[in-house]
mmCIF file of C-alpha atoms and ligand atoms in Angstrom:
data_model
loop_
_atom_site.group_PDB
_atom_site.id
_atom_site.type_symbol
_atom_site.label_atom_id
_atom_site.label_comp_id
_atom_site.label_asym_id
_atom_site.label_seq_id
_atom_site.Cartn_x
_atom_site.Cartn_y
_atom_site.Cartn_z
ATOM 1 C CA UNK A 1 -38.017 20.195 -74.646
ATOM 2 C CA UNK A 2 -40.330 17.377 -75.146
ATOM 3 C CA UNK A 3 -39.864 14.257 -73.057
ATOM 4 C CA UNK A 4 -42.095 12.436 -70.321
ATOM 5 C CA UNK A 5 -41.586 15.399 -68.414
ATOM 6 C CA UNK A 6 -42.029 17.777 -70.414
ATOM 7 C CA UNK A 7 -42.584 21.578 -69.055
ATOM 8 C CA UNK A 8 -42.302 20.228 -65.274
ATOM 9 C CA UNK A 9 -41.137 22.456 -62.718
ATOM 10 C CA UNK A 10 -39.058 20.226 -60.112
ATOM 11 C CA UNK A 11 -37.547 20.461 -56.765
ATOM 12 C CA UNK A 12 -34.643 18.132 -55.999
ATOM 13 C CA UNK A 13 -33.305 18.563 -52.591
ATOM 14 C CA UNK A 14 -29.696 17.436 -52.166
ATOM 15 C CA UNK A 15 -29.014 17.478 -56.021
ATOM 16 C CA UNK A 16 -25.579 19.204 -55.772
ATOM 17 C CA UNK A 17 -24.268 15.520 -55.434
ATOM 18 C CA UNK A 18 -24.636 11.786 -55.736
ATOM 19 C CA UNK A 19 -28.366 10.543 -56.400
ATOM 20 C CA UNK A 20 -30.120 13.790 -56.347
ATOM 21 C CA UNK A 21 -27.737 15.296 -58.726
ATOM 22 C CA UNK A 22 -28.478 12.194 -61.261
ATOM 23 C CA UNK A 23 -32.485 12.921 -60.811
ATOM 24 C CA UNK A 24 -32.118 16.369 -61.783
ATOM 25 C CA UNK A 25 -29.819 15.158 -64.789
ATOM 26 C CA UNK A 26 -32.614 12.786 -65.540
ATOM 27 C CA UNK A 27 -35.417 15.068 -65.467
ATOM 28 C CA UNK A 28 -33.571 17.571 -67.596
ATOM 29 C CA UNK A 29 -33.133 14.736 -70.096
ATOM 30 C CA UNK A 30 -36.822 14.240 -69.770
ATOM 31 C CA UNK A 31 -37.738 17.611 -70.690
ATOM 32 C CA UNK A 32 -38.221 19.408 -67.629
ATOM 33 C CA UNK A 33 -38.611 23.173 -67.729
ATOM 34 C CA UNK A 34 -37.186 24.146 -64.216
ATOM 35 C CA UNK A 35 -35.107 22.118 -61.604
ATOM 36 C CA UNK A 36 -34.342 23.455 -58.040
ATOM 37 C CA UNK A 37 -31.250 22.235 -57.229
ATOM 38 C CA UNK A 38 -31.008 22.479 -53.456
ATOM 39 C CA UNK A 39 -27.928 21.902 -51.522
ATOM 40 C CA UNK A 40 -26.525 22.701 -48.018
ATOM 41 C CA UNK A 41 -23.116 24.275 -48.757
ATOM 42 C CA UNK A 42 -21.353 22.788 -51.245
ATOM 43 C CA UNK A 43 -21.984 25.581 -53.996
ATOM 44 C CA UNK A 44 -19.296 24.821 -56.171
ATOM 45 C CA UNK A 45 -21.046 21.330 -56.398
ATOM 46 C CA UNK A 46 -24.440 22.704 -56.881
ATOM 47 C CA UNK A 47 -22.806 25.129 -59.580
ATOM 48 C CA UNK A 48 -21.470 22.147 -61.481
ATOM 49 C CA UNK A 49 -25.326 20.096 -61.316
ATOM 50 C CA UNK A 50 -26.713 23.428 -62.587
ATOM 51 C CA UNK A 51 -23.945 23.942 -65.642
ATOM 52 C CA UNK A 52 -25.109 20.412 -66.731
ATOM 53 C CA UNK A 53 -28.552 20.660 -66.391
ATOM 54 C CA UNK A 54 -28.357 24.034 -68.520
ATOM 55 C CA UNK A 55 -25.922 22.325 -71.008
ATOM 56 C CA UNK A 56 -28.896 19.656 -71.823
ATOM 57 C CA UNK A 57 -31.053 22.539 -72.017
ATOM 58 C CA UNK A 58 -33.227 22.669 -69.143
ATOM 59 C CA UNK A 59 -33.272 25.927 -66.547
ATOM 60 C CA UNK A 60 -32.083 25.288 -63.086
ATOM 61 C CA UNK A 61 -31.553 27.515 -59.946
ATOM 62 C CA UNK A 62 -29.318 26.540 -56.844
ATOM 63 C CA UNK A 63 -31.089 26.530 -53.450
ATOM 64 C CA UNK A 64 -29.363 26.804 -50.362
ATOM 65 C CA UNK A 65 -30.839 25.902 -46.954
ATOM 66 C CA UNK A 66 -29.529 23.425 -44.422
ATOM 67 C CA UNK A 67 -31.829 20.627 -43.125
ATOM 68 C CA UNK A 68 -30.737 20.755 -39.841
ATOM 69 C CA UNK A 69 -32.682 23.902 -39.742
ATOM 70 C CA UNK A 70 -36.050 21.574 -40.068
ATOM 71 C CA UNK A 71 -39.332 23.364 -40.664
ATOM 72 C CA UNK A 72 -37.367 27.167 -41.336
ATOM 73 C CA UNK A 73 -35.100 25.432 -43.966
ATOM 74 C CA UNK A 74 -38.252 23.882 -45.575
ATOM 75 C CA UNK A 75 -40.019 26.822 -45.876
ATOM 76 C CA UNK A 76 -36.823 28.897 -47.264
ATOM 77 C CA UNK A 77 -36.129 26.252 -50.057
ATOM 78 C CA UNK A 78 -40.018 26.783 -50.987
ATOM 79 C CA UNK A 79 -39.767 30.380 -51.079
ATOM 80 C CA UNK A 80 -36.434 30.298 -53.183
ATOM 81 C CA UNK A 81 -38.271 28.357 -55.665
ATOM 82 C CA UNK A 82 -41.432 29.851 -55.444
ATOM 83 C CA UNK A 83 -39.779 33.446 -56.506
ATOM 84 C CA UNK A 84 -37.922 31.627 -59.682
ATOM 85 C CA UNK A 85 -41.134 29.742 -60.664
ATOM 86 C CA UNK A 86 -43.278 32.918 -60.712
ATOM 87 C CA UNK A 87 -40.729 35.250 -62.870
ATOM 88 C CA UNK A 88 -40.274 32.024 -65.255
ATOM 89 C CA UNK A 89 -43.538 31.040 -65.183
ATOM 90 C CA UNK A 90 -45.834 33.308 -63.640
ATOM 91 C CA UNK A 91 -47.329 30.831 -61.192
ATOM 92 C CA UNK A 92 -46.541 30.021 -57.554
ATOM 93 C CA UNK A 93 -46.447 26.493 -58.745
ATOM 94 C CA UNK A 94 -44.485 23.208 -59.123
ATOM 95 C CA UNK A 95 -45.081 19.471 -60.205
ATOM 96 C CA UNK A 96 -42.492 17.129 -58.664
ATOM 97 C CA UNK A 97 -41.027 17.245 -54.951
ATOM 98 C CA UNK A 98 -38.320 14.791 -54.619
ATOM 99 C CA UNK A 99 -37.141 14.906 -50.565
ATOM 100 C CA UNK A 100 -33.290 12.850 -51.658
ATOM 101 C CA UNK A 101 -31.200 15.123 -48.897
ATOM 102 C CA UNK A 102 -29.772 12.842 -46.217
ATOM 103 C CA UNK A 103 -27.308 11.588 -44.140
ATOM 104 C CA UNK A 104 -26.303 8.146 -43.032
ATOM 105 C CA UNK A 105 -24.037 8.319 -40.180
ATOM 106 C CA UNK A 106 -22.439 4.686 -39.039
ATOM 107 C CA UNK A 107 -23.599 4.990 -35.773
ATOM 108 C CA UNK A 108 -24.503 1.747 -33.333
ATOM 109 C CA UNK A 109 -26.987 1.946 -30.976
ATOM 110 C CA UNK A 110 -24.380 2.046 -28.316
ATOM 111 C CA UNK A 111 -22.558 5.001 -30.290
ATOM 112 C CA UNK A 112 -25.738 7.009 -31.516
ATOM 113 C CA UNK A 113 -25.761 10.170 -28.786
ATOM 114 C CA UNK A 114 -28.822 12.252 -28.725
ATOM 115 C CA UNK A 115 -27.664 15.110 -30.569
ATOM 116 C CA UNK A 116 -26.428 12.879 -33.242
ATOM 117 C CA UNK A 117 -29.808 11.459 -33.009
ATOM 118 C CA UNK A 118 -31.959 14.772 -33.098
ATOM 119 C CA UNK A 119 -29.669 15.623 -36.230
ATOM 120 C CA UNK A 120 -30.521 12.582 -37.978
ATOM 121 C CA UNK A 121 -34.277 12.725 -37.733
ATOM 122 C CA UNK A 122 -34.175 16.355 -38.450
ATOM 123 C CA UNK A 123 -32.193 16.305 -41.761
ATOM 124 C CA UNK A 124 -33.996 12.606 -42.914
ATOM 125 C CA UNK A 125 -37.602 13.089 -41.609
ATOM 126 C CA UNK A 126 -38.703 16.185 -40.038
ATOM 127 C CA UNK A 127 -37.548 18.683 -42.915
ATOM 128 C CA UNK A 128 -38.956 16.442 -45.726
ATOM 129 C CA UNK A 129 -42.410 16.421 -43.602
ATOM 130 C CA UNK A 130 -42.197 20.287 -43.506
ATOM 131 C CA UNK A 131 -41.329 20.649 -47.161
ATOM 132 C CA UNK A 132 -44.425 18.272 -48.181
ATOM 133 C CA UNK A 133 -46.619 20.425 -45.969
ATOM 134 C CA UNK A 134 -44.826 24.316 -47.510
ATOM 135 C CA UNK A 135 -45.474 23.167 -51.228
ATOM 136 C CA UNK A 136 -48.923 20.830 -50.573
ATOM 137 C CA UNK A 137 -50.925 23.915 -51.977
ATOM 138 C CA UNK A 138 -48.986 24.587 -54.502
ATOM 139 C CA UNK A 139 -48.431 21.395 -56.299
ATOM 140 C CA UNK A 140 -50.219 21.530 -59.248
ATOM 141 C CA UNK A 141 -52.826 18.280 -60.060
ATOM 142 C CA UNK A 142 -51.101 15.272 -61.336
ATOM 143 C CA UNK A 143 -48.006 16.484 -59.671
ATOM 144 C CA UNK A 144 -45.554 13.824 -57.890
ATOM 145 C CA UNK A 145 -43.837 13.608 -54.210
ATOM 146 C CA UNK A 146 -41.472 10.849 -54.241
ATOM 147 C CA UNK A 147 -38.959 10.364 -51.012
ATOM 148 C CA UNK A 148 -35.914 8.484 -50.868
ATOM 149 C CA UNK A 149 -35.647 6.052 -48.493
ATOM 150 C CA UNK A 150 -32.817 3.048 -48.231
ATOM 151 C CA UNK A 151 -32.659 -0.730 -48.194
ATOM 152 C CA UNK A 152 -32.247 -0.523 -44.680
ATOM 153 C CA UNK A 153 -35.594 -0.407 -43.782
ATOM 154 C CA UNK A 154 -36.095 -4.154 -45.663
ATOM 155 C CA UNK A 155 -32.857 -5.493 -44.361
ATOM 156 C CA UNK A 156 -31.617 -5.442 -40.836
ATOM 157 C CA UNK A 157 -29.064 -2.890 -40.443
ATOM 158 C CA UNK A 158 -27.526 -2.757 -36.945
ATOM 159 C CA UNK A 159 -24.682 -0.711 -37.969
ATOM 160 C CA UNK A 160 -27.104 2.236 -39.000
ATOM 161 C CA UNK A 161 -30.770 1.743 -36.343
ATOM 162 C CA UNK A 162 -31.136 5.529 -35.991
ATOM 163 C CA UNK A 163 -30.777 5.881 -40.012
ATOM 164 C CA UNK A 164 -33.095 3.076 -40.675
ATOM 165 C CA UNK A 165 -35.624 4.287 -38.290
ATOM 166 C CA UNK A 166 -35.591 7.622 -39.894
ATOM 167 C CA UNK A 167 -36.619 6.409 -43.437
ATOM 168 C CA UNK A 168 -38.869 3.961 -41.923
ATOM 169 C CA UNK A 169 -40.882 6.783 -40.756
ATOM 170 C CA UNK A 170 -40.379 8.461 -44.165
ATOM 171 C CA UNK A 171 -41.821 5.160 -45.730
ATOM 172 C CA UNK A 172 -45.008 5.600 -43.414
ATOM 173 C CA UNK A 173 -45.311 8.891 -44.304
ATOM 174 C CA UNK A 174 -45.440 8.232 -47.868
ATOM 175 C CA UNK A 175 -48.400 5.829 -46.981
ATOM 176 C CA UNK A 176 -50.241 8.341 -44.755
ATOM 177 C CA UNK A 177 -50.186 11.402 -47.284
ATOM 178 C CA UNK A 178 -51.131 9.259 -50.310
ATOM 179 C CA UNK A 179 -54.659 9.325 -49.675
ATOM 180 C CA UNK A 180 -54.726 13.049 -49.033
ATOM 181 C CA UNK A 181 -53.131 14.094 -52.665
ATOM 182 C CA UNK A 182 -54.706 11.195 -54.378
ATOM 183 C CA UNK A 183 -57.960 13.519 -55.220
ATOM 184 C CA UNK A 184 -55.835 15.942 -57.250
ATOM 185 C CA UNK A 185 -53.947 13.133 -58.990
ATOM 186 C CA UNK A 186 -50.656 13.547 -57.376
ATOM 187 C CA UNK A 187 -49.173 10.493 -56.601
ATOM 188 C CA UNK A 188 -46.942 10.072 -53.462
ATOM 189 C CA UNK A 189 -44.327 7.431 -53.317
ATOM 190 C CA UNK A 190 -41.078 6.023 -51.902
ATOM 191 C CA UNK A 191 -37.951 5.525 -53.863
ATOM 192 C CA UNK A 192 -35.537 2.608 -52.184
ATOM 193 C CA UNK A 193 -32.022 2.915 -53.197
ATOM 194 C CA UNK A 194 -29.351 -0.194 -52.049
ATOM 195 C CA UNK A 195 -25.455 0.846 -52.198
ATOM 196 C CA UNK A 196 -25.241 3.073 -54.575
ATOM 197 C CA UNK A 197 -21.695 4.944 -55.585
ATOM 198 C CA UNK A 198 -21.739 8.367 -54.286
ATOM 199 C CA UNK A 199 -19.752 10.631 -51.689
ATOM 200 C CA UNK A 200 -21.882 9.007 -49.164
ATOM 201 C CA UNK A 201 -19.829 5.663 -48.749
ATOM 202 C CA UNK A 202 -17.137 6.409 -51.130
ATOM 203 C CA UNK A 203 -14.541 5.785 -48.330
ATOM 204 C CA UNK A 204 -16.698 2.471 -47.197
ATOM 205 C CA UNK A 205 -16.005 1.257 -51.117
ATOM 206 C CA UNK A 206 -12.941 2.009 -51.385
ATOM 207 C CA UNK A 207 -11.873 -1.008 -49.389
ATOM 208 C CA UNK A 208 -11.879 -4.175 -51.799
ATOM 209 C CA UNK A 209 -13.241 -6.622 -48.899
ATOM 210 C CA UNK A 210 -16.313 -3.657 -48.513
ATOM 211 C CA UNK A 211 -16.734 -3.350 -52.150
ATOM 212 C CA UNK A 212 -17.054 -7.266 -52.710
ATOM 213 C CA UNK A 213 -19.681 -7.360 -50.129
ATOM 214 C CA UNK A 214 -21.614 -4.559 -51.594
ATOM 215 C CA UNK A 215 -21.228 -6.261 -54.858
ATOM 216 C CA UNK A 216 -22.474 -9.405 -53.304
ATOM 217 C CA UNK A 217 -25.677 -7.994 -52.355
ATOM 218 C CA UNK A 218 -26.911 -7.230 -55.712
ATOM 219 C CA UNK A 219 -28.796 -9.874 -57.858
ATOM 220 C CA UNK A 220 -26.535 -8.042 -60.536
ATOM 221 C CA UNK A 221 -23.639 -8.435 -58.812
ATOM 222 C CA UNK A 222 -22.427 -5.047 -58.745
ATOM 223 C CA UNK A 223 -22.961 -1.457 -56.601
ATOM 224 C CA UNK A 224 -25.466 0.740 -58.155
ATOM 225 C CA UNK A 225 -24.909 3.696 -59.767
ATOM 226 C CA UNK A 226 -26.537 7.065 -59.132
ATOM 227 C CA UNK A 227 -27.798 6.946 -62.692
ATOM 228 C CA UNK A 228 -29.794 3.346 -62.001
ATOM 229 C CA UNK A 229 -31.913 4.960 -59.105
ATOM 230 C CA UNK A 230 -32.216 8.111 -60.872
ATOM 231 C CA UNK A 231 -33.971 6.971 -63.712
ATOM 232 C CA UNK A 232 -36.177 4.786 -61.398
ATOM 233 C CA UNK A 233 -37.253 8.345 -60.234
ATOM 234 C CA UNK A 234 -37.782 9.680 -63.460
ATOM 235 C CA UNK A 235 -40.589 7.202 -64.354
ATOM 236 C CA UNK A 236 -42.259 7.297 -60.963
ATOM 237 C CA UNK A 237 -42.038 10.957 -61.716
ATOM 238 C CA UNK A 238 -43.883 10.485 -65.072
ATOM 239 C CA UNK A 239 -47.142 10.356 -66.297
ATOM 240 C CA UNK A 240 -46.692 6.580 -66.840
ATOM 241 C CA UNK A 241 -46.708 5.773 -63.335
ATOM 242 C CA UNK A 242 -50.007 7.712 -62.547
ATOM 243 C CA UNK A 243 -51.733 4.270 -61.165
ATOM 244 C CA UNK A 244 -48.856 4.080 -58.292
ATOM 245 C CA UNK A 245 -49.241 5.989 -55.132
ATOM 246 C CA UNK A 246 -48.259 5.149 -51.307
ATOM 247 C CA UNK A 247 -45.803 2.438 -52.298
ATOM 248 C CA UNK A 248 -42.140 1.747 -51.736
ATOM 249 C CA UNK A 249 -40.379 1.189 -55.107
ATOM 250 C CA UNK A 250 -37.157 -1.216 -54.532
ATOM 251 C CA UNK A 251 -34.371 0.313 -56.187
ATOM 252 C CA UNK A 252 -31.864 -1.872 -54.733
ATOM 253 C CA UNK A 253 -30.860 -4.026 -57.623
ATOM 254 C CA UNK A 254 -32.046 -6.682 -55.931
ATOM 255 C CA UNK A 255 -30.481 -6.557 -52.881
ATOM 256 C CA UNK A 256 -30.873 -9.966 -50.700
ATOM 257 C CA UNK A 257 -34.056 -11.020 -52.725
HETATM 258 N N1 NAP B 301 -25.389 6.390 -51.263
HETATM 259 C C1 NAP B 301 -25.844 4.955 -51.129
HETATM 260 O O1 NAP B 301 -25.545 4.186 -50.867
HETATM 261 C C2 NAP B 301 -27.489 5.068 -50.724
HETATM 262 C C3 NAP B 301 -28.195 4.278 -50.133
HETATM 263 C C4 NAP B 301 -30.015 4.303 -49.979
HETATM 264 C C5 NAP B 301 -30.253 5.204 -49.719
HETATM 265 N N2 NAP B 301 -29.650 6.328 -50.082
HETATM 266 C C6 NAP B 301 -30.149 7.890 -49.801
HETATM 267 O O2 NAP B 301 -30.091 8.455 -50.768
HETATM 268 C C7 NAP B 301 -30.129 9.863 -50.702
HETATM 269 C C8 NAP B 301 -28.999 10.805 -51.204
HETATM 270 O O3 NAP B 301 -27.973 10.157 -51.033
HETATM 271 P P1 NAP B 301 -26.197 10.157 -51.519
HETATM 272 O O4 NAP B 301 -25.616 8.942 -51.427
HETATM 273 O O5 NAP B 301 -26.765 10.983 -53.280
HETATM 274 O O6 NAP B 301 -25.463 11.305 -50.970
HETATM 275 P P2 NAP B 301 -24.433 12.300 -50.991
HETATM 276 O O7 NAP B 301 -23.781 12.013 -52.331
HETATM 277 O O8 NAP B 301 -24.141 12.003 -49.712
HETATM 278 O O9 NAP B 301 -25.435 13.669 -51.377
HETATM 279 C C9 NAP B 301 -26.035 14.303 -50.129
HETATM 280 C C10 NAP B 301 -26.823 15.758 -50.607
HETATM 281 O O10 NAP B 301 -27.354 15.689 -49.650
HETATM 282 C C11 NAP B 301 -27.334 17.167 -49.192
HETATM 283 N N3 NAP B 301 -27.217 17.599 -47.882
HETATM 284 C C12 NAP B 301 -26.454 16.785 -46.513
HETATM 285 N N4 NAP B 301 -26.697 17.184 -45.537
HETATM 286 C C13 NAP B 301 -27.743 18.193 -45.969
HETATM 287 C C14 NAP B 301 -28.137 19.373 -45.056
HETATM 288 N N5 NAP B 301 -27.796 18.899 -43.385
HETATM 289 N N6 NAP B 301 -28.857 20.201 -45.546
HETATM 290 C C15 NAP B 301 -29.142 20.413 -46.728
HETATM 291 N N7 NAP B 301 -28.531 19.276 -47.622
HETATM 292 C C16 NAP B 301 -27.990 18.243 -47.175
HETATM 293 C C17 NAP B 301 -25.682 17.502 -49.942
HETATM 294 O O11 NAP B 301 -25.623 18.891 -49.800
HETATM 295 P P3 NAP B 301 -23.776 19.691 -50.173
HETATM 296 O O12 NAP B 301 -23.386 19.054 -51.439
HETATM 297 O O13 NAP B 301 -24.431 21.189 -49.892
HETATM 298 O O14 NAP B 301 -23.312 18.708 -48.983
HETATM 299 C C18 NAP B 301 -25.905 16.675 -51.017
HETATM 300 O O15 NAP B 301 -26.689 17.542 -51.818
HETATM 301 C C19 NAP B 301 -30.264 10.178 -49.012
HETATM 302 O O16 NAP B 301 -31.273 10.653 -48.387
HETATM 303 C C20 NAP B 301 -29.510 8.499 -48.757
HETATM 304 O O17 NAP B 301 -30.006 8.499 -47.518
HETATM 305 C C21 NAP B 301 -28.150 6.627 -50.603
#
């Protein structure tokens, strides 16, 4: 398919649902050849995303791994994609990695147990770190690494301190790695969504006062849709964004400007 991502092989963690799913569909619309649809346990949602990608005309493969298993999960994700990439393209290569999967429990400082902290850090930071390590030598020149953060690294969130810290560390990782990948033309960036309508916050947004508060955060006076964020990720993934690396790209809809 022709498009800004024509012939690209992409891997998107957590693309069975929400922002990751929207990124996968945006990549398919922009011509990606093969998309790895990673998920944890929701096989029905992953299969539905795969069917939508195929209806657009791209190929997709489901990749299951629980990121609570950290490096083991990361290695397994790359191995699952590698097998399909080799059989489809003859090469053990990918072009775009999007570290999107994450959890965001509302746990105040007092309510955060050590177990909850460790789980959050493993899913949101450790697994993305080791997935980048696993694919580092397999990303083609001029490839893309895109990490998904949160507006809570810019706007104080005492309701989610461990979550905010995990994403702050992911942003720092992005900055630290950009020079290493630069000589190969590979950019490493973070895209930072604000409140976005997904399963992650569906219960919270169902309360009218909460929705009104979320809408008021944005300069556009509405809650973001997954496609709002996905189109920015698709731009960062494209050749047109080749001169931006090590950056945090705000996709919060102008939250608390
Ligand atoms: N929604 C927002 O308002 C918002 C705002 C700022 C930042 N973000 C960030 O955007 C990213 C996507 O959020 P979302 O709202 O689209 O989330 P979502 O709708 O809850 O979807 C989460 C995705 O991550 C996967 N996942 C969850 N736990 C996992 C685990 N232990 N191992 C492997 N995969 C796991 C899920 O797989 P299954 O389908 O198998 O469960 C699903 O594909 C996250 O990093 C989040 O922090 C979201």
